[in-house]
């Protein structure tokens, strides 16, 4: 998991939670929001897990959303092992970093999002493709 940032036309930021499967290289989910804190993150993960099942391991960076109390509690409650990469070592989460670059080049840089709903539609179409 990782985050990618962009903006809508009015200047508000978009924070996209990107979840990819290292084994299959499938983009499991990309969820754009204006803000994603720890509680919102765990609600998103619960929704995704209800559709796809729970992972055994989740690899992330050391961002506050991934290391906060809400995420630690969620992981413990769901039996998910958290693997945090070392600070400043994005190569330890190489596939998601590569995916983020493709997403930026092929989707985010190609669209001028008028609002969050527009971004959600375009990003989901790109993910499915």
Short mmCIF file of C-alpha atoms in Angstrom, two decimals:
data_model
loop_
_atom_site.label_atom_id
_atom_site.label_comp_id
_atom_site.label_asym_id
_atom_site.label_seq_id
_atom_site.Cartn_x
_atom_site.Cartn_y
_atom_site.Cartn_z
CA UNK A 1 0.00 0.00 0.00
CA UNK A 2 1.06 3.55 -0.64
CA UNK A 3 -0.39 6.99 -1.30
CA UNK A 4 -0.26 9.09 -4.46
CA UNK A 5 -1.23 12.75 -4.43
CA UNK A 6 -2.81 15.01 -7.05
CA UNK A 7 -5.19 18.00 -7.18
CA UNK A 8 -8.60 18.81 -8.59
CA UNK A 9 -9.28 21.94 -10.64
CA UNK A 10 -10.16 24.07 -7.60
CA UNK A 11 -6.78 23.29 -6.04
CA UNK A 12 -7.93 20.84 -3.36
CA UNK A 13 -5.63 17.88 -2.94
CA UNK A 14 -6.53 14.29 -3.73
CA UNK A 15 -4.91 11.53 -1.72
CA UNK A 16 -5.16 8.14 -3.45
CA UNK A 17 -4.74 4.99 -1.40
CA UNK A 18 -3.09 2.52 -3.79
CA UNK A 19 -3.23 -1.19 -3.00
CA UNK A 20 -1.44 -3.65 -5.28
CA UNK A 21 -0.86 -7.38 -4.90
CA UNK A 22 2.88 -8.12 -5.05
CA UNK A 23 2.26 -11.71 -6.14
CA UNK A 24 -0.19 -11.13 -9.01
CA UNK A 25 0.70 -7.47 -9.73
CA UNK A 26 -3.02 -6.70 -9.73
CA UNK A 27 -4.17 -3.24 -8.72
CA UNK A 28 -6.59 -4.34 -6.01
CA UNK A 29 -7.88 -0.84 -5.25
CA UNK A 30 -7.19 2.83 -5.77
CA UNK A 31 -9.33 4.97 -3.50
CA UNK A 32 -9.13 8.76 -4.01
CA UNK A 33 -10.25 11.03 -1.17
CA UNK A 34 -9.54 14.58 -0.12
CA UNK A 35 -8.21 13.32 3.19
CA UNK A 36 -7.42 9.84 4.51
CA UNK A 37 -6.56 9.53 8.19
CA UNK A 38 -6.07 6.36 10.18
CA UNK A 39 -9.75 5.66 10.88
CA UNK A 40 -10.74 6.31 7.26
CA UNK A 41 -7.90 4.03 6.14
CA UNK A 42 -9.13 1.16 8.30
CA UNK A 43 -12.72 1.59 7.05
CA UNK A 44 -11.43 1.43 3.46
CA UNK A 45 -9.43 -1.69 4.28
CA UNK A 46 -12.46 -3.34 5.91
CA UNK A 47 -14.50 -2.65 2.78
CA UNK A 48 -11.81 -4.04 0.47
CA UNK A 49 -11.27 -7.10 2.68
CA UNK A 50 -14.99 -7.85 2.69
CA UNK A 51 -14.83 -8.06 -1.11
CA UNK A 52 -11.40 -9.67 -1.58
CA UNK A 53 -10.47 -11.36 1.68
CA UNK A 54 -7.74 -10.33 4.12
CA UNK A 55 -4.08 -10.33 3.21
CA UNK A 56 -1.62 -12.18 5.41
CA UNK A 57 0.97 -9.41 5.08
CA UNK A 58 0.78 -5.73 4.20
CA UNK A 59 3.90 -3.85 3.13
CA UNK A 60 3.89 -0.07 3.54
CA UNK A 61 6.16 2.85 4.23
CA UNK A 62 6.37 4.47 7.67
CA UNK A 63 3.71 7.11 7.03
CA UNK A 64 1.62 8.12 9.99
CA UNK A 65 -1.53 6.52 8.57
CA UNK A 66 0.23 3.15 8.34
CA UNK A 67 1.95 3.32 11.74
CA UNK A 68 -0.81 4.93 13.79
CA UNK A 69 -2.96 3.35 16.45
CA UNK A 70 -5.93 2.78 14.11
CA UNK A 71 -3.85 0.76 11.63
CA UNK A 72 -1.97 -1.18 14.31
CA UNK A 73 -5.26 -2.10 16.00
CA UNK A 74 -6.83 -3.06 12.66
CA UNK A 75 -3.87 -5.28 11.73
CA UNK A 76 -3.87 -7.02 15.13
CA UNK A 77 -7.64 -7.52 15.11
CA UNK A 78 -7.54 -8.98 11.57
CA UNK A 79 -4.37 -11.05 11.90
CA UNK A 80 -2.50 -9.05 9.26
CA UNK A 81 1.25 -8.79 9.65
CA UNK A 82 2.56 -5.29 8.93
CA UNK A 83 5.87 -5.08 7.07
CA UNK A 84 7.22 -1.56 7.19
CA UNK A 85 9.98 -0.62 4.78
CA UNK A 86 13.02 1.21 6.10
CA UNK A 87 12.77 5.01 5.90
CA UNK A 88 14.26 6.33 2.67
CA UNK A 89 14.24 2.89 0.99
CA UNK A 90 11.33 2.92 -1.49
CA UNK A 91 13.02 0.06 -3.38
CA UNK A 92 11.84 -2.19 -0.54
CA UNK A 93 8.30 -1.62 -1.82
CA UNK A 94 9.39 -1.55 -5.45
CA UNK A 95 6.31 -2.82 -7.25
CA UNK A 96 3.91 -0.30 -5.72
CA UNK A 97 6.42 2.52 -6.35
CA UNK A 98 6.71 1.45 -10.01
CA UNK A 99 2.93 1.20 -10.23
CA UNK A 100 2.58 4.71 -8.78
CA UNK A 101 4.85 6.07 -11.52
CA UNK A 102 2.77 4.41 -14.24
CA UNK A 103 -0.42 5.71 -12.63
CA UNK A 104 0.98 9.24 -12.61
CA UNK A 105 2.16 9.03 -16.25
CA UNK A 106 -0.84 7.21 -17.73
CA UNK A 107 -3.72 8.59 -15.66
CA UNK A 108 -3.08 11.51 -13.34
CA UNK A 109 -0.99 13.53 -15.81
CA UNK A 110 -3.48 12.83 -18.61
CA UNK A 111 -6.58 14.20 -16.87
CA UNK A 112 -7.68 17.54 -15.46
CA UNK A 113 -10.02 16.47 -12.68
CA UNK A 114 -12.88 18.92 -12.20
CA UNK A 115 -13.85 17.47 -8.82
CA UNK A 116 -13.30 14.41 -6.63
CA UNK A 117 -16.16 12.45 -8.24
CA UNK A 118 -14.60 12.97 -11.67
CA UNK A 119 -11.23 11.76 -10.36
CA UNK A 120 -12.85 8.65 -8.88
CA UNK A 121 -14.45 7.72 -12.21
CA UNK A 122 -11.32 8.28 -14.32
CA UNK A 123 -8.97 6.57 -11.86
CA UNK A 124 -11.25 3.54 -11.50
CA UNK A 125 -11.55 3.22 -15.31
CA UNK A 126 -7.75 3.35 -15.57
CA UNK A 127 -7.33 0.77 -12.78
CA UNK A 128 -9.71 -1.67 -14.43
CA UNK A 129 -7.99 -1.26 -17.78
#
